[in-house]
Amino acid sequence: MRTIRLGHGASKALMAIMAVITVFGVLTACSAEPPIDPELVEMTLSTEPETVTAGTPAKLQATFSGVELSDDAQVTFDFRVGDEPKLVDAVRSGEGFDADFTFPDKGIQTVYVHLYEGDLHLTKKKWVEVK
């Protein structure tokens, strides 16, 4: 049996290559979660009470399907009052995210729901009829 001896420079190069392979393996293992496909993410918006009345507080709940949300996921409701956006951070509640808001005017109101999951930011647009 023959032993091959590497010179000092070759030994350092081999160790550097092994270190790079190890770091790459660790990084790849940490990012093993599949990427989120925004096209598959669906959002349902519900209100409590079911019939929303102008000037009366309502609870809105956004629930998501087509994505596995982490504990760090965040949701912000974006209401338009006149030309001004009113942003309300939602609180995680069971399967969804809740926020309270009082719509000042009657009519069909636009609600933008912003989902923040890791580096991903999705915006879904829904409408609420306010009586």
Tab-separated table of N, CA, C and O in Angstrom:
chain	number	residue	atom	x	y	z
A	1	MET	N	0.833	-1.158	0.000
A	1	MET	CA	0.000	0.000	0.000
A	1	MET	C	0.885	1.232	0.000
A	1	MET	O	1.850	1.306	0.742
A	2	ARG	N	0.509	2.176	-0.831
A	2	ARG	CA	1.345	3.357	-0.999
A	2	ARG	C	0.625	4.567	-0.423
A	2	ARG	O	-0.558	4.776	-0.653
A	3	THR	N	1.325	5.419	0.315
A	3	THR	CA	0.768	6.628	0.905
A	3	THR	C	1.180	7.816	0.051
A	3	THR	O	2.354	7.952	-0.299
A	4	ILE	N	0.192	8.644	-0.277
A	4	ILE	CA	0.481	9.837	-1.063
A	4	ILE	C	0.550	11.012	-0.103
A	4	ILE	O	-0.346	11.241	0.686
A	5	ARG	N	1.614	11.763	-0.177
A	5	ARG	CA	1.774	12.928	0.676
A	5	ARG	C	1.585	14.181	-0.172
A	5	ARG	O	2.151	14.317	-1.238
A	6	LEU	N	0.747	15.089	0.369
A	6	LEU	CA	0.526	16.357	-0.313
A	6	LEU	C	1.475	17.395	0.250
A	6	LEU	O	1.774	17.398	1.449
A	7	GLY	N	1.903	18.263	-0.608
A	7	GLY	CA	2.733	19.368	-0.151
A	7	GLY	C	1.902	20.310	0.704
A	7	GLY	O	0.678	20.251	0.751
A	8	HIS	N	2.571	21.226	1.404
A	8	HIS	CA	1.906	22.154	2.313
A	8	HIS	C	0.867	23.004	1.568
A	8	HIS	O	-0.248	23.196	2.055
A	9	GLY	N	1.160	23.503	0.388
A	9	GLY	CA	0.236	24.323	-0.398
A	9	GLY	C	-0.967	23.529	-0.874
A	9	GLY	O	-2.103	24.002	-0.854
A	10	ALA	N	-0.762	22.300	-1.312
A	10	ALA	CA	-1.855	21.460	-1.787
A	10	ALA	C	-2.787	21.094	-0.637
A	10	ALA	O	-4.007	21.023	-0.789
A	11	SER	N	-2.223	20.872	0.532
A	11	SER	CA	-3.029	20.541	1.708
A	11	SER	C	-3.937	21.708	2.086
A	11	SER	O	-5.110	21.517	2.406
A	12	LYS	N	-3.433	22.934	2.036
A	12	LYS	CA	-4.239	24.119	2.336
A	12	LYS	C	-5.346	24.293	1.303
A	12	LYS	O	-6.474	24.627	1.644
A	13	ALA	N	-5.022	24.061	0.042
A	13	ALA	CA	-6.023	24.198	-1.017
A	13	ALA	C	-7.138	23.170	-0.838
A	13	ALA	O	-8.322	23.488	-0.989
A	14	LEU	N	-6.772	21.942	-0.490
A	14	LEU	CA	-7.765	20.897	-0.265
A	14	LEU	C	-8.667	21.261	0.919
A	14	LEU	O	-9.885	21.091	0.868
A	15	MET	N	-8.096	21.790	1.985
A	15	MET	CA	-8.886	22.190	3.149
A	15	MET	C	-9.823	23.346	2.798
A	15	MET	O	-10.971	23.396	3.253
A	16	ALA	N	-9.369	24.273	1.972
A	16	ALA	CA	-10.212	25.399	1.564
A	16	ALA	C	-11.393	24.906	0.735
A	16	ALA	O	-12.536	25.347	0.916
A	17	ILE	N	-11.142	23.963	-0.161
A	17	ILE	CA	-12.218	23.397	-0.984
A	17	ILE	C	-13.224	22.667	-0.098
A	17	ILE	O	-14.431	22.815	-0.262
A	18	MET	N	-12.745	21.918	0.875
A	18	MET	CA	-13.644	21.200	1.792
A	18	MET	C	-14.477	22.196	2.605
A	18	MET	O	-15.667	21.973	2.836
A	19	ALA	N	-13.895	23.307	3.020
A	19	ALA	CA	-14.625	24.319	3.784
A	19	ALA	C	-15.731	24.944	2.933
A	19	ALA	O	-16.856	25.148	3.408
A	20	VAL	N	-15.424	25.250	1.679
A	20	VAL	CA	-16.429	25.828	0.776
A	20	VAL	C	-17.579	24.848	0.567
A	20	VAL	O	-18.753	25.227	0.603
A	21	ILE	N	-17.279	23.586	0.365
A	21	ILE	CA	-18.320	22.569	0.181
A	21	ILE	C	-19.192	22.461	1.430
A	21	ILE	O	-20.418	22.371	1.344
A	22	THR	N	-18.563	22.503	2.601
A	22	THR	CA	-19.320	22.422	3.858
A	22	THR	C	-20.241	23.630	4.021
A	22	THR	O	-21.423	23.480	4.359
A	23	VAL	N	-19.727	24.830	3.782
A	23	VAL	CA	-20.546	26.034	3.899
A	23	VAL	C	-21.699	25.987	2.900
A	23	VAL	O	-22.844	26.301	3.244
A	24	PHE	N	-21.445	25.590	1.688
A	24	PHE	CA	-22.496	25.480	0.678
A	24	PHE	C	-23.563	24.484	1.118
A	24	PHE	O	-24.757	24.724	0.979
A	25	GLY	N	-23.138	23.365	1.684
A	25	GLY	CA	-24.093	22.363	2.155
A	25	GLY	C	-24.963	22.891	3.277
A	25	GLY	O	-26.173	22.658	3.313
A	26	VAL	N	-24.373	23.629	4.211
A	26	VAL	CA	-25.149	24.204	5.310
A	26	VAL	C	-26.139	25.231	4.785
A	26	VAL	O	-27.307	25.242	5.175
A	27	LEU	N	-25.713	26.099	3.885
A	27	LEU	CA	-26.609	27.110	3.332
A	27	LEU	C	-27.745	26.491	2.535
A	27	LEU	O	-28.884	26.939	2.597
A	28	THR	N	-27.450	25.464	1.805
A	28	THR	CA	-28.472	24.794	1.018
A	28	THR	C	-29.482	24.104	1.928
A	28	THR	O	-30.675	24.163	1.688
A	29	ALA	N	-29.020	23.490	2.999
A	29	ALA	CA	-29.924	22.812	3.928
A	29	ALA	C	-30.825	23.814	4.636
A	29	ALA	O	-31.990	23.539	4.900
A	30	CYS	N	-30.331	25.010	4.950
A	30	CYS	CA	-31.128	26.017	5.646
A	30	CYS	C	-32.195	26.625	4.745
A	30	CYS	O	-33.177	27.154	5.225
A	31	SER	N	-31.987	26.589	3.462
A	31	SER	CA	-32.953	27.194	2.558
A	31	SER	C	-33.744	26.119	1.811
A	31	SER	O	-34.138	26.303	0.682
A	32	ALA	N	-33.989	24.992	2.490
A	32	ALA	CA	-34.660	23.877	1.847
A	32	ALA	C	-36.161	24.087	1.702
A	32	ALA	O	-36.827	23.286	1.071
A	33	GLU	N	-36.730	25.163	2.296
A	33	GLU	CA	-38.156	25.421	2.148
A	33	GLU	C	-38.451	25.763	0.694
A	33	GLU	O	-37.724	26.515	0.071
A	34	PRO	N	-39.538	25.214	0.180
A	34	PRO	CA	-39.862	25.521	-1.215
A	34	PRO	C	-40.270	26.989	-1.346
A	34	PRO	O	-40.862	27.555	-0.425
A	35	PRO	N	-39.949	27.611	-2.460
A	35	PRO	CA	-40.342	29.006	-2.643
A	35	PRO	C	-41.857	29.141	-2.739
A	35	PRO	O	-42.547	28.210	-3.153
A	36	ILE	N	-42.370	30.296	-2.330
A	36	ILE	CA	-43.807	30.552	-2.380
A	36	ILE	C	-44.170	31.026	-3.779
A	36	ILE	O	-43.555	31.940	-4.315
A	37	ASP	N	-45.177	30.392	-4.354
A	37	ASP	CA	-45.673	30.802	-5.663
A	37	ASP	C	-46.833	31.773	-5.433
A	37	ASP	O	-47.911	31.364	-4.993
A	38	PRO	N	-46.629	33.071	-5.690
A	38	PRO	CA	-47.682	34.066	-5.434
A	38	PRO	C	-48.990	33.766	-6.147
A	38	PRO	O	-50.060	34.134	-5.665
A	39	GLU	N	-48.928	33.089	-7.279
A	39	GLU	CA	-50.141	32.766	-8.033
A	39	GLU	C	-51.034	31.769	-7.288
A	39	GLU	O	-52.237	31.711	-7.530
A	40	LEU	N	-50.452	30.992	-6.390
A	40	LEU	CA	-51.209	29.977	-5.666
A	40	LEU	C	-51.803	30.497	-4.358
A	40	LEU	O	-52.629	29.832	-3.741
A	41	VAL	N	-51.384	31.679	-3.933
A	41	VAL	CA	-51.843	32.228	-2.655
A	41	VAL	C	-53.211	32.873	-2.827
A	41	VAL	O	-53.396	33.764	-3.657
A	42	GLU	N	-54.170	32.382	-2.066
A	42	GLU	CA	-55.526	32.930	-2.063
A	42	GLU	C	-55.790	33.554	-0.701
A	42	GLU	O	-55.299	33.062	0.316
A	43	MET	N	-56.583	34.628	-0.688
A	43	MET	CA	-56.922	35.294	0.555
A	43	MET	C	-58.431	35.471	0.629
A	43	MET	O	-59.058	35.867	-0.345
A	44	THR	N	-58.989	35.130	1.783
A	44	THR	CA	-60.409	35.327	2.037
A	44	THR	C	-60.538	36.411	3.096
A	44	THR	O	-59.838	36.372	4.113
A	45	LEU	N	-61.425	37.366	2.851
A	45	LEU	CA	-61.662	38.454	3.795
A	45	LEU	C	-63.078	38.326	4.327
A	45	LEU	O	-64.031	38.256	3.554
A	46	SER	N	-63.212	38.277	5.647
A	46	SER	CA	-64.535	38.219	6.265
A	46	SER	C	-64.656	39.361	7.268
A	46	SER	O	-63.646	39.914	7.722
A	47	THR	N	-65.904	39.725	7.573
A	47	THR	CA	-66.144	40.822	8.512
A	47	THR	C	-67.081	40.353	9.622
A	47	THR	O	-67.894	39.447	9.447
A	48	GLU	N	-66.936	40.993	10.764
A	48	GLU	CA	-67.829	40.769	11.894
A	48	GLU	C	-68.172	42.128	12.472
A	48	GLU	O	-67.258	42.842	12.903
A	49	PRO	N	-69.407	42.555	12.398
A	49	PRO	CA	-70.562	41.799	11.912
A	49	PRO	C	-70.486	41.599	10.396
A	49	PRO	O	-69.731	42.274	9.707
A	50	GLU	N	-71.296	40.685	9.908
A	50	GLU	CA	-71.308	40.384	8.475
A	50	GLU	C	-71.724	41.604	7.664
A	50	GLU	O	-71.176	41.861	6.593
A	51	THR	N	-72.711	42.364	8.170
A	51	THR	CA	-73.124	43.612	7.520
A	51	THR	C	-72.406	44.764	8.226
A	51	THR	O	-72.636	45.018	9.409
A	52	VAL	N	-71.524	45.424	7.495
A	52	VAL	CA	-70.723	46.513	8.058
A	52	VAL	C	-71.491	47.824	7.883
A	52	VAL	O	-72.011	48.118	6.806
A	53	THR	N	-71.529	48.606	8.953
A	53	THR	CA	-72.233	49.881	8.944
A	53	THR	C	-71.239	51.021	9.121
A	53	THR	O	-70.354	50.944	9.989
A	54	ALA	N	-71.374	52.077	8.319
A	54	ALA	CA	-70.484	53.240	8.415
A	54	ALA	C	-70.566	53.819	9.828
A	54	ALA	O	-71.644	53.908	10.416
A	55	GLY	N	-69.410	54.183	10.364
A	55	GLY	CA	-69.341	54.785	11.687
A	55	GLY	C	-69.346	53.793	12.831
A	55	GLY	O	-69.243	54.184	13.994
A	56	THR	N	-69.456	52.497	12.546
A	56	THR	CA	-69.478	51.453	13.572
A	56	THR	C	-68.255	50.546	13.391
A	56	THR	O	-67.984	50.098	12.272
A	57	PRO	N	-67.522	50.280	14.477
A	57	PRO	CA	-66.337	49.410	14.343
A	57	PRO	C	-66.702	48.028	13.800
A	57	PRO	O	-67.745	47.470	14.141
A	58	ALA	N	-65.826	47.496	12.958
A	58	ALA	CA	-65.982	46.147	12.405
A	58	ALA	C	-64.651	45.416	12.548
A	58	ALA	O	-63.588	46.030	12.481
A	59	LYS	N	-64.740	44.111	12.755
A	59	LYS	CA	-63.537	43.275	12.788
A	59	LYS	C	-63.390	42.643	11.418
A	59	LYS	O	-64.343	42.065	10.888
A	60	LEU	N	-62.220	42.767	10.837
A	60	LEU	CA	-61.920	42.120	9.564
A	60	LEU	C	-60.938	40.997	9.819
A	60	LEU	O	-60.025	41.143	10.644
A	61	GLN	N	-61.140	39.875	9.128
A	61	GLN	CA	-60.221	38.756	9.253
A	61	GLN	C	-59.786	38.296	7.871
A	61	GLN	O	-60.621	38.055	6.993
A	62	ALA	N	-58.479	38.198	7.687
A	62	ALA	CA	-57.899	37.682	6.450
A	62	ALA	C	-57.347	36.289	6.727
A	62	ALA	O	-56.610	36.092	7.690
A	63	THR	N	-57.750	35.326	5.895
A	63	THR	CA	-57.194	33.988	5.979
A	63	THR	C	-56.573	33.649	4.626
A	63	THR	O	-57.064	34.082	3.583
A	64	PHE	N	-55.511	32.874	4.676
A	64	PHE	CA	-54.744	32.572	3.468
A	64	PHE	C	-54.713	31.072	3.215
A	64	PHE	O	-54.649	30.269	4.144
A	65	SER	N	-54.741	30.705	1.940
A	65	SER	CA	-54.552	29.323	1.524
A	65	SER	C	-53.544	29.311	0.379
A	65	SER	O	-53.260	30.337	-0.217
A	66	GLY	N	-52.984	28.141	0.132
A	66	GLY	CA	-51.988	28.020	-0.934
A	66	GLY	C	-50.589	28.373	-0.485
A	66	GLY	O	-49.672	28.458	-1.293
A	67	VAL	N	-50.436	28.580	0.837
A	67	VAL	CA	-49.123	28.922	1.374
A	67	VAL	C	-49.067	28.462	2.828
A	67	VAL	O	-50.069	28.508	3.545
A	68	GLU	N	-47.909	27.990	3.239
A	68	GLU	CA	-47.674	27.624	4.637
A	68	GLU	C	-46.976	28.815	5.287
A	68	GLU	O	-45.833	29.122	4.967
A	69	LEU	N	-47.696	29.513	6.167
A	69	LEU	CA	-47.147	30.727	6.775
A	69	LEU	C	-46.345	30.397	8.024
A	69	LEU	O	-46.765	29.572	8.836
A	70	SER	N	-45.228	31.074	8.173
A	70	SER	CA	-44.402	30.890	9.359
A	70	SER	C	-44.981	31.708	10.513
A	70	SER	O	-45.892	32.528	10.322
A	71	ASP	N	-44.431	31.508	11.688
A	71	ASP	CA	-44.852	32.296	12.852
A	71	ASP	C	-44.478	33.762	12.703
A	71	ASP	O	-45.020	34.613	13.399
A	72	ASP	N	-43.549	34.058	11.808
A	72	ASP	CA	-43.090	35.438	11.607
A	72	ASP	C	-43.911	36.200	10.562
A	72	ASP	O	-43.662	37.380	10.326
A	73	ALA	N	-44.865	35.531	9.928
A	73	ALA	CA	-45.682	36.198	8.899
A	73	ALA	C	-46.429	37.377	9.522
A	73	ALA	O	-46.855	37.322	10.676
A	74	GLN	N	-46.558	38.443	8.749
A	74	GLN	CA	-47.257	39.641	9.209
A	74	GLN	C	-48.252	40.079	8.146
A	74	GLN	O	-48.033	39.873	6.950
A	75	VAL	N	-49.341	40.709	8.607
A	75	VAL	CA	-50.373	41.208	7.706
A	75	VAL	C	-50.710	42.636	8.105
A	75	VAL	O	-50.814	42.954	9.292
A	76	THR	N	-50.877	43.480	7.099
A	76	THR	CA	-51.320	44.861	7.305
A	76	THR	C	-52.525	45.104	6.412
A	76	THR	O	-52.505	44.782	5.228
A	77	PHE	N	-53.580	45.659	7.012
A	77	PHE	CA	-54.752	46.077	6.248
A	77	PHE	C	-54.537	47.511	5.804
A	77	PHE	O	-54.083	48.344	6.591
A	78	ASP	N	-54.874	47.798	4.566
A	78	ASP	CA	-54.677	49.113	3.963
A	78	ASP	C	-56.051	49.611	3.496
A	78	ASP	O	-56.595	49.114	2.519
A	79	PHE	N	-56.606	50.558	4.249
A	79	PHE	CA	-57.913	51.134	3.927
A	79	PHE	C	-57.691	52.496	3.292
A	79	PHE	O	-56.784	53.225	3.677
A	80	ARG	N	-58.527	52.857	2.347
A	80	ARG	CA	-58.427	54.169	1.710
A	80	ARG	C	-59.563	55.046	2.224
A	80	ARG	O	-60.731	54.723	2.051
A	81	VAL	N	-59.197	56.130	2.874
A	81	VAL	CA	-60.181	57.102	3.366
A	81	VAL	C	-59.911	58.379	2.594
A	81	VAL	O	-58.895	59.043	2.821
A	82	GLY	N	-60.796	58.676	1.649
A	82	GLY	CA	-60.507	59.760	0.716
A	82	GLY	C	-59.337	59.316	-0.148
A	82	GLY	O	-59.341	58.223	-0.701
A	83	ASP	N	-58.326	60.139	-0.224
A	83	ASP	CA	-57.121	59.780	-0.981
A	83	ASP	C	-56.001	59.278	-0.083
A	83	ASP	O	-54.899	59.005	-0.557
A	84	GLU	N	-56.271	59.185	1.213
A	84	GLU	CA	-55.235	58.818	2.173
A	84	GLU	C	-55.325	57.351	2.580
A	84	GLU	O	-56.394	56.873	2.946
A	85	PRO	N	-54.190	56.636	2.550
A	85	PRO	CA	-54.197	55.261	3.063
A	85	PRO	C	-54.169	55.273	4.594
A	85	PRO	O	-53.495	56.095	5.206
A	86	LYS	N	-54.921	54.369	5.186
A	86	LYS	CA	-54.904	54.143	6.630
A	86	LYS	C	-54.432	52.710	6.831
A	86	LYS	O	-55.118	51.765	6.443
A	87	LEU	N	-53.242	52.549	7.400
A	87	LEU	CA	-52.652	51.232	7.590
A	87	LEU	C	-52.907	50.745	9.010
A	87	LEU	O	-52.678	51.480	9.975
A	88	VAL	N	-53.387	49.504	9.117
A	88	VAL	CA	-53.657	48.899	10.421
A	88	VAL	C	-52.971	47.528	10.444
A	88	VAL	O	-53.266	46.666	9.611
A	89	ASP	N	-52.057	47.348	11.402
A	89	ASP	CA	-51.393	46.057	11.552
A	89	ASP	C	-52.368	45.051	12.138
A	89	ASP	O	-53.073	45.339	13.105
A	90	ALA	N	-52.402	43.869	11.546
A	90	ALA	CA	-53.301	42.811	12.008
A	90	ALA	C	-52.612	41.983	13.089
A	90	ALA	O	-51.387	41.945	13.193
A	91	VAL	N	-53.445	41.316	13.877
A	91	VAL	CA	-52.972	40.422	14.927
A	91	VAL	C	-53.337	39.003	14.525
A	91	VAL	O	-54.461	38.754	14.072
A	92	ARG	N	-52.394	38.090	14.688
A	92	ARG	CA	-52.674	36.694	14.341
A	92	ARG	C	-53.695	36.139	15.324
A	92	ARG	O	-53.574	36.306	16.523
A	93	SER	N	-54.711	35.491	14.767
A	93	SER	CA	-55.802	34.962	15.582
A	93	SER	C	-56.250	33.637	14.984
A	93	SER	O	-56.914	33.624	13.941
A	94	GLY	N	-55.876	32.545	15.612
A	94	GLY	CA	-56.252	31.235	15.075
A	94	GLY	C	-55.658	31.028	13.700
A	94	GLY	O	-54.459	31.084	13.519
A	95	GLU	N	-56.524	30.855	12.722
A	95	GLU	CA	-56.085	30.581	11.354
A	95	GLU	C	-55.883	31.840	10.519
A	95	GLU	O	-55.457	31.762	9.378
A	96	GLY	N	-56.226	33.007	11.065
A	96	GLY	CA	-56.162	34.213	10.261
A	96	GLY	C	-55.497	35.371	10.972
A	96	GLY	O	-54.821	35.199	11.980
A	97	PHE	N	-55.723	36.537	10.411
A	97	PHE	CA	-55.173	37.782	10.939
A	97	PHE	C	-56.324	38.767	11.079
A	97	PHE	O	-57.064	38.997	10.124
A	98	ASP	N	-56.469	39.354	12.262
A	98	ASP	CA	-57.600	40.229	12.569
A	98	ASP	C	-57.159	41.667	12.775
A	98	ASP	O	-56.067	41.925	13.287
A	99	ALA	N	-58.066	42.578	12.422
A	99	ALA	CA	-57.883	44.006	12.708
A	99	ALA	C	-59.255	44.652	12.801
A	99	ALA	O	-60.205	44.209	12.143
A	100	ASP	N	-59.350	45.664	13.629
A	100	ASP	CA	-60.586	46.430	13.764
A	100	ASP	C	-60.454	47.730	12.988
A	100	ASP	O	-59.383	48.346	12.964
A	101	PHE	N	-61.582	48.142	12.362
A	101	PHE	CA	-61.576	49.387	11.606
A	101	PHE	C	-63.000	49.925	11.541
A	101	PHE	O	-63.959	49.152	11.458
A	102	THR	N	-63.116	51.238	11.584
A	102	THR	CA	-64.405	51.898	11.429
A	102	THR	C	-64.413	52.608	10.082
A	102	THR	O	-63.639	53.544	9.871
A	103	PHE	N	-65.247	52.130	9.178
A	103	PHE	CA	-65.373	52.763	7.871
A	103	PHE	C	-66.188	54.044	8.049
A	103	PHE	O	-67.306	53.996	8.570
A	104	PRO	N	-65.664	55.184	7.599
A	104	PRO	CA	-66.382	56.433	7.805
A	104	PRO	C	-67.546	56.649	6.828
A	104	PRO	O	-68.473	57.398	7.142
A	105	ASP	N	-67.500	55.994	5.656
A	105	ASP	CA	-68.488	56.263	4.610
A	105	ASP	C	-69.182	54.995	4.135
A	105	ASP	O	-68.606	53.904	4.166
A	106	LYS	N	-70.405	55.170	3.642
A	106	LYS	CA	-71.145	54.078	3.013
A	106	LYS	C	-70.589	53.820	1.623
A	106	LYS	O	-69.913	54.672	1.052
A	107	GLY	N	-70.908	52.646	1.090
A	107	GLY	CA	-70.521	52.320	-0.276
A	107	GLY	C	-69.606	51.115	-0.328
A	107	GLY	O	-69.346	50.457	0.674
A	108	ILE	N	-69.129	50.823	-1.517
A	108	ILE	CA	-68.177	49.727	-1.716
A	108	ILE	C	-66.783	50.277	-1.416
A	108	ILE	O	-66.299	51.169	-2.121
A	109	GLN	N	-66.170	49.730	-0.369
A	109	GLN	CA	-64.858	50.203	0.074
A	109	GLN	C	-63.776	49.197	-0.332
A	109	GLN	O	-63.959	47.984	-0.181
A	110	THR	N	-62.674	49.717	-0.836
A	110	THR	CA	-61.547	48.874	-1.235
A	110	THR	C	-60.643	48.637	-0.031
A	110	THR	O	-60.320	49.564	0.709
A	111	VAL	N	-60.257	47.373	0.145
A	111	VAL	CA	-59.329	46.993	1.213
A	111	VAL	C	-58.173	46.239	0.564
A	111	VAL	O	-58.389	45.255	-0.155
A	112	TYR	N	-56.957	46.723	0.796
A	112	TYR	CA	-55.754	46.026	0.349
A	112	TYR	C	-55.194	45.290	1.560
A	112	TYR	O	-55.057	45.874	2.632
A	113	VAL	N	-54.876	44.029	1.375
A	113	VAL	CA	-54.309	43.227	2.450
A	113	VAL	C	-52.888	42.872	2.050
A	113	VAL	O	-52.666	42.229	1.023
A	114	HIS	N	-51.931	43.320	2.858
A	114	HIS	CA	-50.508	43.094	2.596
A	114	HIS	C	-50.029	41.936	3.458
A	114	HIS	O	-50.159	41.979	4.676
A	115	LEU	N	-49.475	40.909	2.821
A	115	LEU	CA	-48.890	39.766	3.512
A	115	LEU	C	-47.379	39.846	3.378
A	115	LEU	O	-46.860	39.974	2.258
A	116	TYR	N	-46.696	39.789	4.517
A	116	TYR	CA	-45.236	39.782	4.551
A	116	TYR	C	-44.792	38.442	5.112
A	116	TYR	O	-45.072	38.109	6.259
A	117	GLU	N	-44.114	37.663	4.285
A	117	GLU	CA	-43.611	36.349	4.682
A	117	GLU	C	-42.175	36.240	4.207
A	117	GLU	O	-41.920	36.095	3.008
A	118	GLY	N	-41.233	36.355	5.142
A	118	GLY	CA	-39.814	36.355	4.774
A	118	GLY	C	-39.524	37.530	3.859
A	118	GLY	O	-39.863	38.669	4.169
A	119	ASP	N	-38.938	37.254	2.697
A	119	ASP	CA	-38.628	38.303	1.726
A	119	ASP	C	-39.809	38.608	0.808
A	119	ASP	O	-39.727	39.491	-0.031
A	120	LEU	N	-40.890	37.877	0.965
A	120	LEU	CA	-42.041	38.021	0.080
A	120	LEU	C	-43.022	39.054	0.613
A	120	LEU	O	-43.317	39.092	1.803
A	121	HIS	N	-43.534	39.899	-0.276
A	121	HIS	CA	-44.604	40.850	0.045
A	121	HIS	C	-45.673	40.688	-1.026
A	121	HIS	O	-45.436	40.968	-2.188
A	122	LEU	N	-46.843	40.203	-0.600
A	122	LEU	CA	-47.980	40.048	-1.516
A	122	LEU	C	-49.072	41.025	-1.115
A	122	LEU	O	-49.299	41.264	0.069
A	123	THR	N	-49.770	41.569	-2.094
A	123	THR	CA	-50.904	42.440	-1.829
A	123	THR	C	-52.125	41.852	-2.528
A	123	THR	O	-52.082	41.556	-3.716
A	124	LYS	N	-53.186	41.683	-1.756
A	124	LYS	CA	-54.452	41.189	-2.286
A	124	LYS	C	-55.486	42.301	-2.127
A	124	LYS	O	-55.499	43.003	-1.119
A	125	LYS	N	-56.354	42.450	-3.109
A	125	LYS	CA	-57.360	43.509	-3.123
A	125	LYS	C	-58.741	42.888	-2.975
A	125	LYS	O	-59.097	41.969	-3.710
A	126	LYS	N	-59.507	43.405	-2.009
A	126	LYS	CA	-60.876	42.951	-1.773
A	126	LYS	C	-61.769	44.173	-1.581
A	126	LYS	O	-61.296	45.290	-1.414
A	127	TRP	N	-63.075	43.905	-1.595
A	127	TRP	CA	-64.043	44.988	-1.408
A	127	TRP	C	-64.975	44.633	-0.263
A	127	TRP	O	-65.319	43.468	-0.065
A	128	VAL	N	-65.394	45.672	0.475
A	128	VAL	CA	-66.345	45.503	1.563
A	128	VAL	C	-67.494	46.460	1.304
A	128	VAL	O	-67.273	47.651	1.065
A	129	GLU	N	-68.731	45.930	1.355
A	129	GLU	CA	-69.887	46.790	1.220
A	129	GLU	C	-70.225	47.363	2.586
A	129	GLU	O	-70.443	46.621	3.546
A	130	VAL	N	-70.239	48.688	2.669
A	130	VAL	CA	-70.540	49.386	3.918
A	130	VAL	C	-71.888	50.063	3.771
A	130	VAL	O	-72.095	50.823	2.821
A	131	LYS	N	-72.796	49.786	4.682
A	131	LYS	CA	-74.150	50.346	4.625
A	131	LYS	C	-74.283	51.547	5.537
A	131	LYS	O	-73.579	51.741	6.465
